mmCIF file of C-alpha atoms in Angstrom:
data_model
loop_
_atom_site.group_PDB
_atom_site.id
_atom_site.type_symbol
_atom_site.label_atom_id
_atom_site.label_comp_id
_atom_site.label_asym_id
_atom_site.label_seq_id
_atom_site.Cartn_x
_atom_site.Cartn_y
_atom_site.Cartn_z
ATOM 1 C CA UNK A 1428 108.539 165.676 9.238
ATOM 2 C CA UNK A 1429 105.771 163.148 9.356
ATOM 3 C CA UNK A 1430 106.695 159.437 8.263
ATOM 4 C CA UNK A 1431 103.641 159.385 5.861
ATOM 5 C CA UNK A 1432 103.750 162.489 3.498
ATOM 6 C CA UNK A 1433 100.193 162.861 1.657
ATOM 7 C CA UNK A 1434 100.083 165.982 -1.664
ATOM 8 C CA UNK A 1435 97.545 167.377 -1.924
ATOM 9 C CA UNK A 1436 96.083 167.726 1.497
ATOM 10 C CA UNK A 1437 93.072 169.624 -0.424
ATOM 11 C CA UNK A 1438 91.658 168.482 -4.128
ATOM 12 C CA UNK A 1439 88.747 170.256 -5.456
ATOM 13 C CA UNK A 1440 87.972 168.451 -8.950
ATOM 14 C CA UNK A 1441 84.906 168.417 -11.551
ATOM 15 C CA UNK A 1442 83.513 165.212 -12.680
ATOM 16 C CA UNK A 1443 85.184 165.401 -16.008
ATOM 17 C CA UNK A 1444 88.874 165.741 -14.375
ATOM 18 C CA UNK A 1445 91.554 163.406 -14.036
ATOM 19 C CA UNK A 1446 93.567 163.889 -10.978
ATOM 20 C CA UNK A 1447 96.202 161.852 -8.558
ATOM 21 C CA UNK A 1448 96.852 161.629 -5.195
ATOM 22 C CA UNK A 1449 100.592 160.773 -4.112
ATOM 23 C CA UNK A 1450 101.797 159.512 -0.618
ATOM 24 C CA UNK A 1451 105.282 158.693 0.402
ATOM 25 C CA UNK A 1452 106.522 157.104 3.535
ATOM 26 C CA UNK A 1453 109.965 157.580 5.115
ATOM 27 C CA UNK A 1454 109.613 154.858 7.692
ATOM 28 C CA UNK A 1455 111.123 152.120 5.702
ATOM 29 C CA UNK A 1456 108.038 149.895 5.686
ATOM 30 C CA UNK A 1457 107.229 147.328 3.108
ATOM 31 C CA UNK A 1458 103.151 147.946 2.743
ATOM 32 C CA UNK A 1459 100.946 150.919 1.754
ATOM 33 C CA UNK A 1460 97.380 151.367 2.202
ATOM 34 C CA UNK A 1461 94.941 153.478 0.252
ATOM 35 C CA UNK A 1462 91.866 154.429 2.801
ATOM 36 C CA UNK A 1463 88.536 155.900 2.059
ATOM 37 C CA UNK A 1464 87.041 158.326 5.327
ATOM 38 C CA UNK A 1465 83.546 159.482 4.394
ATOM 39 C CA UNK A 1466 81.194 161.115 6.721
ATOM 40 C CA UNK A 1467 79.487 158.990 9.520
ATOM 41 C CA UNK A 1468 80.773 155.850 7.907
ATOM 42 C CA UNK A 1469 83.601 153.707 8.936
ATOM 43 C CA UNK A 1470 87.208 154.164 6.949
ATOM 44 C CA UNK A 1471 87.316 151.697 4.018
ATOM 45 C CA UNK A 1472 89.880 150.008 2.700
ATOM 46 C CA UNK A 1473 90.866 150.319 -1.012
ATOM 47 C CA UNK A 1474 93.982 148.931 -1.724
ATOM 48 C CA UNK A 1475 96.325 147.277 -0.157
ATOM 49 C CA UNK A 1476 100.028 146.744 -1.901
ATOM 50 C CA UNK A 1477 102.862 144.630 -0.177
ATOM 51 C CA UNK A 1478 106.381 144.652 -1.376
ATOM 52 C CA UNK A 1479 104.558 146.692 -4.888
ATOM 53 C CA UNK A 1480 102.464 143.841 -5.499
ATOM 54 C CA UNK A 1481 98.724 144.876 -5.043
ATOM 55 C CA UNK A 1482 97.561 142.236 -2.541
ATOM 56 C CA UNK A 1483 93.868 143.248 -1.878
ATOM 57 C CA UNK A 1484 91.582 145.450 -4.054
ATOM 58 C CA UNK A 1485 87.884 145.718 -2.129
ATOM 59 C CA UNK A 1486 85.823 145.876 -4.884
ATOM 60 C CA UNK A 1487 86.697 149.493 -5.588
ATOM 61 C CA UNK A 1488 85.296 151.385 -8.875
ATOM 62 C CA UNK A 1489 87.679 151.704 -11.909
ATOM 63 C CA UNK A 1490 87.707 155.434 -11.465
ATOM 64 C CA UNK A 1491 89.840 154.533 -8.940
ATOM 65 C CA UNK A 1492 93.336 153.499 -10.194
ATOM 66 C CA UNK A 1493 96.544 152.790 -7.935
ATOM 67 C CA UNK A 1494 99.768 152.529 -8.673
ATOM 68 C CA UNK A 1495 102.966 151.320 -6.317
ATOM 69 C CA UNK A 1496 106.276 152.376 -8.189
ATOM 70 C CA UNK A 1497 108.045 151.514 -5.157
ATOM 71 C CA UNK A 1498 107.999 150.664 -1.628
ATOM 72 C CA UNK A 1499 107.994 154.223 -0.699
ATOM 73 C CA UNK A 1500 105.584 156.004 -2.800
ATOM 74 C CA UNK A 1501 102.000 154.794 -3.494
ATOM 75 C CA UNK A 1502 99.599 156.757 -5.619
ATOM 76 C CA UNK A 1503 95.981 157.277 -6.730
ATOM 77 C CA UNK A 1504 94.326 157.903 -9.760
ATOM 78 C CA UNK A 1505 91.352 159.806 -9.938
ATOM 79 C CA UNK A 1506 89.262 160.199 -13.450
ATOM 80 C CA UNK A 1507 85.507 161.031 -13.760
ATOM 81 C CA UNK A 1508 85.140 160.958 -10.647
ATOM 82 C CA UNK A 1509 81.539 161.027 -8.816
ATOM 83 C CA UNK A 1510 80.283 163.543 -6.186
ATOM 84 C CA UNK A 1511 79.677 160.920 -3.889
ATOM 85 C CA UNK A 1512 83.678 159.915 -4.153
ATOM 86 C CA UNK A 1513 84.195 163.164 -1.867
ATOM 87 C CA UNK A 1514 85.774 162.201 1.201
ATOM 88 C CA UNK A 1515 89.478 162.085 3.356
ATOM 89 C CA UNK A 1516 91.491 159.612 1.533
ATOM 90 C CA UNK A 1517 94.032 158.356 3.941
ATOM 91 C CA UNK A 1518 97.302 156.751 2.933
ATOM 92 C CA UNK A 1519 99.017 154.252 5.469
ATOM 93 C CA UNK A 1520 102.137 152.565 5.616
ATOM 94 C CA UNK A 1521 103.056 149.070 7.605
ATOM 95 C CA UNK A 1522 106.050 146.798 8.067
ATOM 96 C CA UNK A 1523 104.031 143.974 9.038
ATOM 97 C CA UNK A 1524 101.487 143.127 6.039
ATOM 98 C CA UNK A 1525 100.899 139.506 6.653
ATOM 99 C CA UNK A 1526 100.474 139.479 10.714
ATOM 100 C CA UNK A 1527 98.195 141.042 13.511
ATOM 101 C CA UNK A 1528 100.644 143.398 15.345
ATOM 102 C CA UNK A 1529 101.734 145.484 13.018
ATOM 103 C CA UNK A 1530 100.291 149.216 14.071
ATOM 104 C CA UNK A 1531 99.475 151.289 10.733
ATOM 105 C CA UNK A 1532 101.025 154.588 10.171
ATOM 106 C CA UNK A 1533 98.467 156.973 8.891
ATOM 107 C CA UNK A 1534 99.522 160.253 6.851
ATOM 108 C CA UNK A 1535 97.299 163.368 7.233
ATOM 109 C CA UNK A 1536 94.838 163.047 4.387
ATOM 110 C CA UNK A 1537 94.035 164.449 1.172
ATOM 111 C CA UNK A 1538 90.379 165.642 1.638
ATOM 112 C CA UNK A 1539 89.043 165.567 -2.050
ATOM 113 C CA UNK A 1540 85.756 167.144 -3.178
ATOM 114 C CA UNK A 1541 83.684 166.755 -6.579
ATOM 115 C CA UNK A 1542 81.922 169.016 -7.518
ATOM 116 C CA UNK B 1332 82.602 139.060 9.212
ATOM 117 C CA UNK B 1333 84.639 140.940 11.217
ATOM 118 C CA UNK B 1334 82.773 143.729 12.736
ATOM 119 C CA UNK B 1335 83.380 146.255 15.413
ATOM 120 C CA UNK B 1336 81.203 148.588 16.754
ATOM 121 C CA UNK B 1337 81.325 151.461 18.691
ATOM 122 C CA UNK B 1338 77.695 152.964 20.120
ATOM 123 C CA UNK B 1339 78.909 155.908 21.446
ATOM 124 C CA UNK B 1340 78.515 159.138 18.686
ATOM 125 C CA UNK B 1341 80.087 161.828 21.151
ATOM 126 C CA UNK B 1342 81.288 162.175 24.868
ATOM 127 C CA UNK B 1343 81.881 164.954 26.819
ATOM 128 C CA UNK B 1344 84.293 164.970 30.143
ATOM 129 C CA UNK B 1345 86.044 167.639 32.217
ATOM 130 C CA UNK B 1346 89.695 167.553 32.457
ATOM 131 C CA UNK B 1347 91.633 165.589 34.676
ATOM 132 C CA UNK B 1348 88.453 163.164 34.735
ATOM 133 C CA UNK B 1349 88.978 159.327 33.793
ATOM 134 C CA UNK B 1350 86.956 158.452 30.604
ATOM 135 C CA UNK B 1351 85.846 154.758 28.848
ATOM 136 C CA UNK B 1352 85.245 154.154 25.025
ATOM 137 C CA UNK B 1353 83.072 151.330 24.097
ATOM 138 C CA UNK B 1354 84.067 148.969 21.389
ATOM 139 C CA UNK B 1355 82.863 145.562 20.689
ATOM 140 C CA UNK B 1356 83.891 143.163 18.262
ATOM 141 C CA UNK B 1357 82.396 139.921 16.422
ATOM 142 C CA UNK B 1358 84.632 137.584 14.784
ATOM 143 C CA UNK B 1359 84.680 134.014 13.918
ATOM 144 C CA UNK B 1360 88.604 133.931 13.853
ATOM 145 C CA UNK B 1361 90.591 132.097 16.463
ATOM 146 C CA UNK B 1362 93.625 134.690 16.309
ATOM 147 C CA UNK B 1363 92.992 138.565 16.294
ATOM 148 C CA UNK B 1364 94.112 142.079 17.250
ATOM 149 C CA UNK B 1365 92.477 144.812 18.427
ATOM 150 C CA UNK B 1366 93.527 148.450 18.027
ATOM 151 C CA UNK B 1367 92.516 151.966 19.060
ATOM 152 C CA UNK B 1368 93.748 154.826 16.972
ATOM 153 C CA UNK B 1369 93.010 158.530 17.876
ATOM 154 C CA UNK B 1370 92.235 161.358 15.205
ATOM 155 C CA UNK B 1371 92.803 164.523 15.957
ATOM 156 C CA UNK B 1372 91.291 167.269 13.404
ATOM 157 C CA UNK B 1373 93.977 167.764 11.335
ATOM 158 C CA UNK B 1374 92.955 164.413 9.980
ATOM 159 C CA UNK B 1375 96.111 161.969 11.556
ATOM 160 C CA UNK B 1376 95.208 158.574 12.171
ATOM 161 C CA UNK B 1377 97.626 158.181 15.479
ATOM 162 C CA UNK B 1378 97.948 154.578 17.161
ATOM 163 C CA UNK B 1379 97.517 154.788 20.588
ATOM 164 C CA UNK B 1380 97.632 151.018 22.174
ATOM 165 C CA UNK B 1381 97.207 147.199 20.468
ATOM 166 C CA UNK B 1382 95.697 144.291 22.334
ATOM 167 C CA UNK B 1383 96.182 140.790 21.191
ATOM 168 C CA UNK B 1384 93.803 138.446 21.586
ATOM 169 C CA UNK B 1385 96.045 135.652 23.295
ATOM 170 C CA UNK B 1386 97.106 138.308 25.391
ATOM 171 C CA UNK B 1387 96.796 137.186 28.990
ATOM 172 C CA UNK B 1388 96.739 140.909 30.127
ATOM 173 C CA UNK B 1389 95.536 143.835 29.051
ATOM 174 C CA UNK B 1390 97.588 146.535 27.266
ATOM 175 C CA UNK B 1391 98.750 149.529 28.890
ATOM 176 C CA UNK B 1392 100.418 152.697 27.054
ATOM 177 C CA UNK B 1393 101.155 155.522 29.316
ATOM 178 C CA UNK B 1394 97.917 157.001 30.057
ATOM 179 C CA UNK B 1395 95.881 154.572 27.969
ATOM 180 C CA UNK B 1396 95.084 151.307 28.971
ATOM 181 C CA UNK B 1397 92.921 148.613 26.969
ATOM 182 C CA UNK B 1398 90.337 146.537 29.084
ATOM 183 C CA UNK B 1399 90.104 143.590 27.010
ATOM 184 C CA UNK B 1400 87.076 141.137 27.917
ATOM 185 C CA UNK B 1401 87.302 138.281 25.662
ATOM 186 C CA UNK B 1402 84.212 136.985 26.585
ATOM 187 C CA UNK B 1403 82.364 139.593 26.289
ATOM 188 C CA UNK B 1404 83.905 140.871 23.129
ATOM 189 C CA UNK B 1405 84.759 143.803 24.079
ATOM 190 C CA UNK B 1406 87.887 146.151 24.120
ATOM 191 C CA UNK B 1407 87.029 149.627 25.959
ATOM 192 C CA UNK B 1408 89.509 152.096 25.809
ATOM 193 C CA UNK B 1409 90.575 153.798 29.497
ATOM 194 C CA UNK B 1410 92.286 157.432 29.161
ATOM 195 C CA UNK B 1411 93.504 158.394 32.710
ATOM 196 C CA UNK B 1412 93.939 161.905 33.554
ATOM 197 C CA UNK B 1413 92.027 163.244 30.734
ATOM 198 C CA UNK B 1414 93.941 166.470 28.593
ATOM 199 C CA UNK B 1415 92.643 169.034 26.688
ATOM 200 C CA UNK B 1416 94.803 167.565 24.045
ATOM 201 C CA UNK B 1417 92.889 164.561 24.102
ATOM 202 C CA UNK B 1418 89.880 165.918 22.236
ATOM 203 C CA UNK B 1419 89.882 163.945 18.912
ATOM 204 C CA UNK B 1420 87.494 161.383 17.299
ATOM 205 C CA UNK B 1421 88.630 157.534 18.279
ATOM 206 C CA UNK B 1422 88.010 154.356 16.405
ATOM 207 C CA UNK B 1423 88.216 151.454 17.174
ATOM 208 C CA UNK B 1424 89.770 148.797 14.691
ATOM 209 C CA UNK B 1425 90.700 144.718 14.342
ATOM 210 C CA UNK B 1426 92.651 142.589 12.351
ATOM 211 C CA UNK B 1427 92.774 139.198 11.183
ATOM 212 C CA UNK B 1428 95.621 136.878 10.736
ATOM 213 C CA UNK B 1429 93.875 136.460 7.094
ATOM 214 C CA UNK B 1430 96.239 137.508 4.555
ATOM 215 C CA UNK B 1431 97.724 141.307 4.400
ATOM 216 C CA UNK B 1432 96.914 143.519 7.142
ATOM 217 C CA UNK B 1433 93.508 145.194 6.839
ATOM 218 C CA UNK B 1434 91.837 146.944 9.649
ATOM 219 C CA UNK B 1435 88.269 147.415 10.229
ATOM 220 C CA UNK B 1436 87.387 150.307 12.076
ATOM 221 C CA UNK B 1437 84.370 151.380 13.893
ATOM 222 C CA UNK B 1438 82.382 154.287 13.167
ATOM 223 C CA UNK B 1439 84.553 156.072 16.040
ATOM 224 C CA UNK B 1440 83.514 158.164 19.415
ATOM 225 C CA UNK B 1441 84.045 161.692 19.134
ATOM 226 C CA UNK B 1442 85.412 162.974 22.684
ATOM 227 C CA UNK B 1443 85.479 166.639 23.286
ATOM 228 C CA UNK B 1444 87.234 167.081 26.823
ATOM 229 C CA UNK B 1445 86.100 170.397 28.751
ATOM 230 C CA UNK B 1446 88.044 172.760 30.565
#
């Protein structure tokens, strides 16, 4: 078993839809990451939450909603969604959120596409 | 700004070969890290190796090894021994001491290693 779970690893949604994302760590760490992986463009951070207090939020749309209910499971809330929000979204977990050495432990994705 | 950039789109080396990724990196702050992660296709972001940057040598991990030039502001990535297993897109990434951990990442180097 991986230490970051991501569900669904696929998400094929219309515009209209309203949709979530979940990711759960078993590593015991204190900070989760949402990241955005689109093609030919660098991975973009989202959202940052340390200790389930949302600590950095990069000027992401409002179709775009996270949510922290604990230090283990971090989510993401899709509604009317655009086509040009298709892309990996990449959850990562840390136990070092305020220094430089702590390494970031990626799940697998959840490759969404909007149709 | 932090920025990091990596020029080269795709590489191609037989196995058992030695191979170099380019990174550079601009930064105005004193204290950084640098970090190379390794994405295989199903979509893991994997750490591989972490360079400080008051690090007085470079990093080493098994067959990776960072060569961190501090004036030149660059951090290449050195795989020894190249494996077929080693075909996967890399990225480079850096942090800042600013606040919560938050990577930026390079467009990455996609490196397809040939029988």
């Amino acid at each position: 078993e991986t230490g970051v779970t991501q569900t669904p690893r696929h998400l094929v949604m219309g515009m209209t839809n309203k949709k979530s994302l979940k990711c759960e760590q078993h590593l015991g760490h204190n900070a989760m990451y949402w990241y955005k992986q689109s093609a030919k463009k660098p991975l973009e951070l989202m959202f940052v939450y340390s200790l389930e207090e949302r600590v950095e939020n990069n000027s992401v749309p409002s179709r775009f909603s996270p949510e922290c209910p604990n230090s283990s499971h971090l989510f993401l809330h899709l509604h009317t969604l655009q086509p040009e929000d298709s892309a990996l979204y990449l959850c990562a977990s840390s136990q070092d959120p305020d220094g430089l050495t702590g390494e970031l432990f990626f799940g697998e994705g959840s490759r969404l596409t909007v149709l | 700004a932090q920025k990091i950039t990596q020029t080269q789109p795709g590489m191609f080396v037989q196995e058992k070969e030695a191979v170099t990724l380019d990174c550079t990196y601009d930064t105005s702050d004193p204290s950084y890290g640098l970090f190379w992660y390794k994405q295989p296709s199903s979509g893991e972001m994997i750490f591989l190796i972490y360079q400080g940057s008051y690090d007085q040598q470079n990093a080493t991990e098994g067959r990776y090894s960072l060569n961190f030039q501090k004036a030149r502001k660059s951090a290449n990535l050195v795989i020894s021994a190249s494996q077929l297993g080693d075909s996967a897109m890399y990225f480079c990434a850096m942090s800042s001491i600013q606040g919560a951990q938050k990577l930026v990442f390079g467009q990455g180097t996609r490196l397809t290693i040939n029988p």
